PDB file of C-alpha atoms in Angstrom:
ATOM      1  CA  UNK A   5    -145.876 109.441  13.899  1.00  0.00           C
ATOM      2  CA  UNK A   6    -148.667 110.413  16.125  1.00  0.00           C
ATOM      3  CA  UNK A   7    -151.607 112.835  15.447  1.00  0.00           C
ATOM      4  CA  UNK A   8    -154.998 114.108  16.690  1.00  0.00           C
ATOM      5  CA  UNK A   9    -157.515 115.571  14.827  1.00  0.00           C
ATOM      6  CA  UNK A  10    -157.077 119.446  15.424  1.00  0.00           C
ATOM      7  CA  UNK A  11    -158.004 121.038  18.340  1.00  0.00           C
ATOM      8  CA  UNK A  12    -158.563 117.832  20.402  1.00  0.00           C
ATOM      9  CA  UNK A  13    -155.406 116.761  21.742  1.00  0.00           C
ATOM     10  CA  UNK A  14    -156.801 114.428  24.031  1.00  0.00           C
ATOM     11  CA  UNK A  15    -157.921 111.920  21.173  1.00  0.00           C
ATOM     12  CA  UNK A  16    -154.582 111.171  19.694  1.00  0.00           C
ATOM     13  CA  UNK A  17    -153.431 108.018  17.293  1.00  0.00           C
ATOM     14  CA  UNK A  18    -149.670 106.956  16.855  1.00  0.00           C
ATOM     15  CA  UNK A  19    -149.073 105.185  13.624  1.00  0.00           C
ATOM     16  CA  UNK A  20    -145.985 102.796  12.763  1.00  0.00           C
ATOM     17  CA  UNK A  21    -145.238 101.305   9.746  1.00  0.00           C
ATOM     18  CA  UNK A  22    -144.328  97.891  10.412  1.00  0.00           C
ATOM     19  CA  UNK A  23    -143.349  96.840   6.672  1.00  0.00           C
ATOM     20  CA  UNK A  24    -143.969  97.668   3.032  1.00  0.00           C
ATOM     21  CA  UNK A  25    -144.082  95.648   0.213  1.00  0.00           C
ATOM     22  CA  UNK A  26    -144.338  97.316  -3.984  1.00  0.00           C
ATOM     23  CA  UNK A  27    -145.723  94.837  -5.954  1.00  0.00           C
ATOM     24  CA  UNK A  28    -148.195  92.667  -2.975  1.00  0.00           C
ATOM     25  CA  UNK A  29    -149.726  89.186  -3.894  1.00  0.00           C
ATOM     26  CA  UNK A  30    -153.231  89.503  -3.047  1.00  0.00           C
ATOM     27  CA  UNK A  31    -154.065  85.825  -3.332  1.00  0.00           C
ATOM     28  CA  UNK A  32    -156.152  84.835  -6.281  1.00  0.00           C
ATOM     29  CA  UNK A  33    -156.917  88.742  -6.904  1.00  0.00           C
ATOM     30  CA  UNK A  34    -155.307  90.842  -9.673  1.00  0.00           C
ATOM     31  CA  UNK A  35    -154.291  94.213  -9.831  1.00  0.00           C
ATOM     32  CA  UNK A  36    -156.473  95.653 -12.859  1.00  0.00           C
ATOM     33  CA  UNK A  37    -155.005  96.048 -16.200  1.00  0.00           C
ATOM     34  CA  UNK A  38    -151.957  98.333 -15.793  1.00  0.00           C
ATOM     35  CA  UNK A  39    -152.082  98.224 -12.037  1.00  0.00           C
ATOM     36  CA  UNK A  40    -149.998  96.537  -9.056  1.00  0.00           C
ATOM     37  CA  UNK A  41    -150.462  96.351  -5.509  1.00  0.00           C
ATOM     38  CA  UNK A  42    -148.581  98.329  -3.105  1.00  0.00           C
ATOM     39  CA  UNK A  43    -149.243  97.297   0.698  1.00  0.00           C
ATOM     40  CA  UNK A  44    -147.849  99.002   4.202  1.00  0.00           C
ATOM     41  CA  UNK A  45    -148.951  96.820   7.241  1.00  0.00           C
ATOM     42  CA  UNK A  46    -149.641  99.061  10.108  1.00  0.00           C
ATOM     43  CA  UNK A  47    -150.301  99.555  13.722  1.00  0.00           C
ATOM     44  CA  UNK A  48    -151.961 101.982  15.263  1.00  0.00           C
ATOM     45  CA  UNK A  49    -152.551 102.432  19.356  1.00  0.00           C
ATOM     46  CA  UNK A  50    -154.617 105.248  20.812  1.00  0.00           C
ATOM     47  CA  UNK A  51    -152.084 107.202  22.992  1.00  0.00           C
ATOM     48  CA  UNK A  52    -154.190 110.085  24.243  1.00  0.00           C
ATOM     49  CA  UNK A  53    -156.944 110.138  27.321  1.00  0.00           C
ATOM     50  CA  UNK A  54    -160.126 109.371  25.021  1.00  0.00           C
ATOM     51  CA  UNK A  55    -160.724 106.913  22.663  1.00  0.00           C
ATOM     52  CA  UNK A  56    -159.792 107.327  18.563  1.00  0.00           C
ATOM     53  CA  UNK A  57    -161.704 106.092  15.821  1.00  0.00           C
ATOM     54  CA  UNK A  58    -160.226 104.875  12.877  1.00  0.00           C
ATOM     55  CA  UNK A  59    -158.338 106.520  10.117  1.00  0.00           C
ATOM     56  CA  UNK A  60    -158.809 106.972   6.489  1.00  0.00           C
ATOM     57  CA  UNK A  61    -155.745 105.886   4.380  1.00  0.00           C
ATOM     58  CA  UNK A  62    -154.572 107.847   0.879  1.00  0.00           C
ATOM     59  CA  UNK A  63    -151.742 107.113  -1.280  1.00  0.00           C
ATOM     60  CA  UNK A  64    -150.207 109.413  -3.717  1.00  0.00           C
ATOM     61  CA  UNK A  65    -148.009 107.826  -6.165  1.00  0.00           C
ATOM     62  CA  UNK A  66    -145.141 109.493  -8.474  1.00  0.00           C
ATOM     63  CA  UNK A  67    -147.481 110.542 -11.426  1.00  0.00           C
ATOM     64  CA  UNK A  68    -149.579 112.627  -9.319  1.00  0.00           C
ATOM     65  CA  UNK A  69    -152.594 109.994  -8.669  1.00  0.00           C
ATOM     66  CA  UNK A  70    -154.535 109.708  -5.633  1.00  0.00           C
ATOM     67  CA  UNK A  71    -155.791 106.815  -4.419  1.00  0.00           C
ATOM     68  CA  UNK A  72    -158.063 104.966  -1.488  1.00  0.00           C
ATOM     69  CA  UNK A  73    -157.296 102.095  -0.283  1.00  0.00           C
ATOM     70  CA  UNK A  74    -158.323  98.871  -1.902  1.00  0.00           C
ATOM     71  CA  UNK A  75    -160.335  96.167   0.024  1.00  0.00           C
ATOM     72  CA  UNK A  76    -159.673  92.782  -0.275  1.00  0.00           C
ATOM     73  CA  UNK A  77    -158.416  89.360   1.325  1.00  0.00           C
ATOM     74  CA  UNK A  78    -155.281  87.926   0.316  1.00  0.00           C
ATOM     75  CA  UNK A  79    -151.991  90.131   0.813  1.00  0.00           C
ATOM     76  CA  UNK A  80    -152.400  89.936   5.240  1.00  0.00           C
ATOM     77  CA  UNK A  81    -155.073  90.769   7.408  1.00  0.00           C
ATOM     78  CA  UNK A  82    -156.393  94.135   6.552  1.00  0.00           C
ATOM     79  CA  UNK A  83    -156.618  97.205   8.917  1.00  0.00           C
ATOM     80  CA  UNK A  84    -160.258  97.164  10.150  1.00  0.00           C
ATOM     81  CA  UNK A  85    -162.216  99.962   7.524  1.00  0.00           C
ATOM     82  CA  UNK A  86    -163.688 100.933  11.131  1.00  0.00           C
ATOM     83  CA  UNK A  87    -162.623 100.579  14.593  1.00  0.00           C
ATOM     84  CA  UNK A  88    -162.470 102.022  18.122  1.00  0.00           C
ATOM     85  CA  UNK A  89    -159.618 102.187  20.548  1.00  0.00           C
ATOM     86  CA  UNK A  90    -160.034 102.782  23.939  1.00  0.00           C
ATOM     87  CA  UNK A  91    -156.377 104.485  25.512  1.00  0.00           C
ATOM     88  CA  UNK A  92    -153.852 102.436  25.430  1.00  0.00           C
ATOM     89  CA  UNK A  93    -155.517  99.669  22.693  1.00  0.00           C
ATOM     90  CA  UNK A  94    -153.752  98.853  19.363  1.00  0.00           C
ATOM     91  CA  UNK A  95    -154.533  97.298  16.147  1.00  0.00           C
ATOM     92  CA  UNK A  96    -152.676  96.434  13.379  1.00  0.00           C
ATOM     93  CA  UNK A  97    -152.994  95.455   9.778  1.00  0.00           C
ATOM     94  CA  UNK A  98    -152.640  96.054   6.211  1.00  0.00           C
ATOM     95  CA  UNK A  99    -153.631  98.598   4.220  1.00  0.00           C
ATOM     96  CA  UNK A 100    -153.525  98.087   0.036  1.00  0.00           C
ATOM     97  CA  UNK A 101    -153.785 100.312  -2.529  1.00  0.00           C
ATOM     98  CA  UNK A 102    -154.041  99.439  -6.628  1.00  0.00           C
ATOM     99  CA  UNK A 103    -151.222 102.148  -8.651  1.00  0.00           C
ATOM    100  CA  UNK A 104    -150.177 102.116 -11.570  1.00  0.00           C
ATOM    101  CA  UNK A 105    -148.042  99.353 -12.706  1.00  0.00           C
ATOM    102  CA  UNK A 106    -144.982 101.714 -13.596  1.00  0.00           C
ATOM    103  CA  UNK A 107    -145.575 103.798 -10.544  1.00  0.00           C
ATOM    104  CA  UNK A 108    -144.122 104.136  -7.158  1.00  0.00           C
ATOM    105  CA  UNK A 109    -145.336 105.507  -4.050  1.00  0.00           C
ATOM    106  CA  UNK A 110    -144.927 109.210  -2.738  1.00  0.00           C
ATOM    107  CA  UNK A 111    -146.586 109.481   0.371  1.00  0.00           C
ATOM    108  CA  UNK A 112    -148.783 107.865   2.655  1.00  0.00           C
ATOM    109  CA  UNK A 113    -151.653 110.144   4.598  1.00  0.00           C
ATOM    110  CA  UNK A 114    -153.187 109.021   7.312  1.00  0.00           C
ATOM    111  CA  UNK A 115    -156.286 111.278   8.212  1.00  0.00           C
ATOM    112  CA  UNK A 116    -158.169 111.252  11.909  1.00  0.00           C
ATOM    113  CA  UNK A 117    -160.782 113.259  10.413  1.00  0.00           C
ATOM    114  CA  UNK A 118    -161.551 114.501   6.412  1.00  0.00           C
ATOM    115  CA  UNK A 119    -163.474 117.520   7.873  1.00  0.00           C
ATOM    116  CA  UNK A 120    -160.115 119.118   9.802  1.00  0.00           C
ATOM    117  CA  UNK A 121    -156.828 119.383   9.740  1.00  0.00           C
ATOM    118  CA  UNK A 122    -153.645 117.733  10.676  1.00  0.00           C
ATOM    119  CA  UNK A 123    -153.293 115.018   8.643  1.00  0.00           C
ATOM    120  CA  UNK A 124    -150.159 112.648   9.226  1.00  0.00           C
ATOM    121  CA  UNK A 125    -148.291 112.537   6.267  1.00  0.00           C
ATOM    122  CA  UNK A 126    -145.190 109.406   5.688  1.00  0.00           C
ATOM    123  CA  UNK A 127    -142.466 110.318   2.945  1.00  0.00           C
ATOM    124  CA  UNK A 128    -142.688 106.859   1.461  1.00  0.00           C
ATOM    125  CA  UNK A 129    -139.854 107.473  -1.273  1.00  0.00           C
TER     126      UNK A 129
END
C-alpha cells in the first residue's frame, strides 16, 4: 500500500509485506509468559518528491489488544525504529510484536504521522 501523511502528498511511503511468520524465534529471547512472537518483514521506499521519515508500527490482535512493536535481535534484521529516505530509497526489515499466546493477528497499521490522519491499515487475517 502506499500513504502520506494527510495533506502532504508529496512525502509519500509505499509499504510491502515481504513475509509473515505467527509464532517467530527470536534467538535466545522469549516471548513473556503467555505470549508469542508474531513478525512481518517489510520494505518500505519513499515514492513521492520529498523525503519520508519512518513509520510507527501497531498490531491489533483477535481479542481486541493493541500492541507496539517489540525491539529485539534475533528473529531478522529489524526495521530501523528511525530512518530517512530520500525519493526513490528503500529499506527493509522486520518488525515484531509480543501477543498473546492463543491470539492471532487482525491488522497491521502503519502510521506516517500519530498527530494526522491516514493511517495505512493491512487486513492481516
Amino acid at each position: 500500500g502506499v500513504i502520506s501523511a494527510e495533506g502532504n502528498g508529496s512525502k509519500r511511503s509505499k509499504v510491502t509485506i515481504l513475509k509473515i511468520v505467527d509464532g517467530a524465534q527470536a534467538g535466545l529471547a522469549r516471548p513473556p509468559e503467555g505470549k508469542k512472537y508474531w513478525a512481518v518483514q517489510v520494505e518500505v521506499e519513499a515514492v513521492g518528491t520529498k523525503a519520508v521519515q519512518s513509520l510507527t508500527w501497531k498490531l491489533r490482535d483477535t481479542t481486541s489488544v493493541e500492541s507496539d512493536r517489540a525491539f529485539f535481535s534475533g528473529v531478522g534484521e529489524n526495521l530501523d525504529a528511525a530512518y530517512t529516505l530520500t525519493p526513490g530509497g528503500k529499506t527493509q526489515g522486520w518488525v515484531v510484536f509480543a501477543i498473546a499466546a492463543e491470539a492471532g493477528p487482525s491488522w497491521l497499521r502503519a502510521d506516517p504521522n500519530p498527530f494526522l490522519r491516514n493511517d495505512l491499515y493491512f487486513d492481516t487475517r
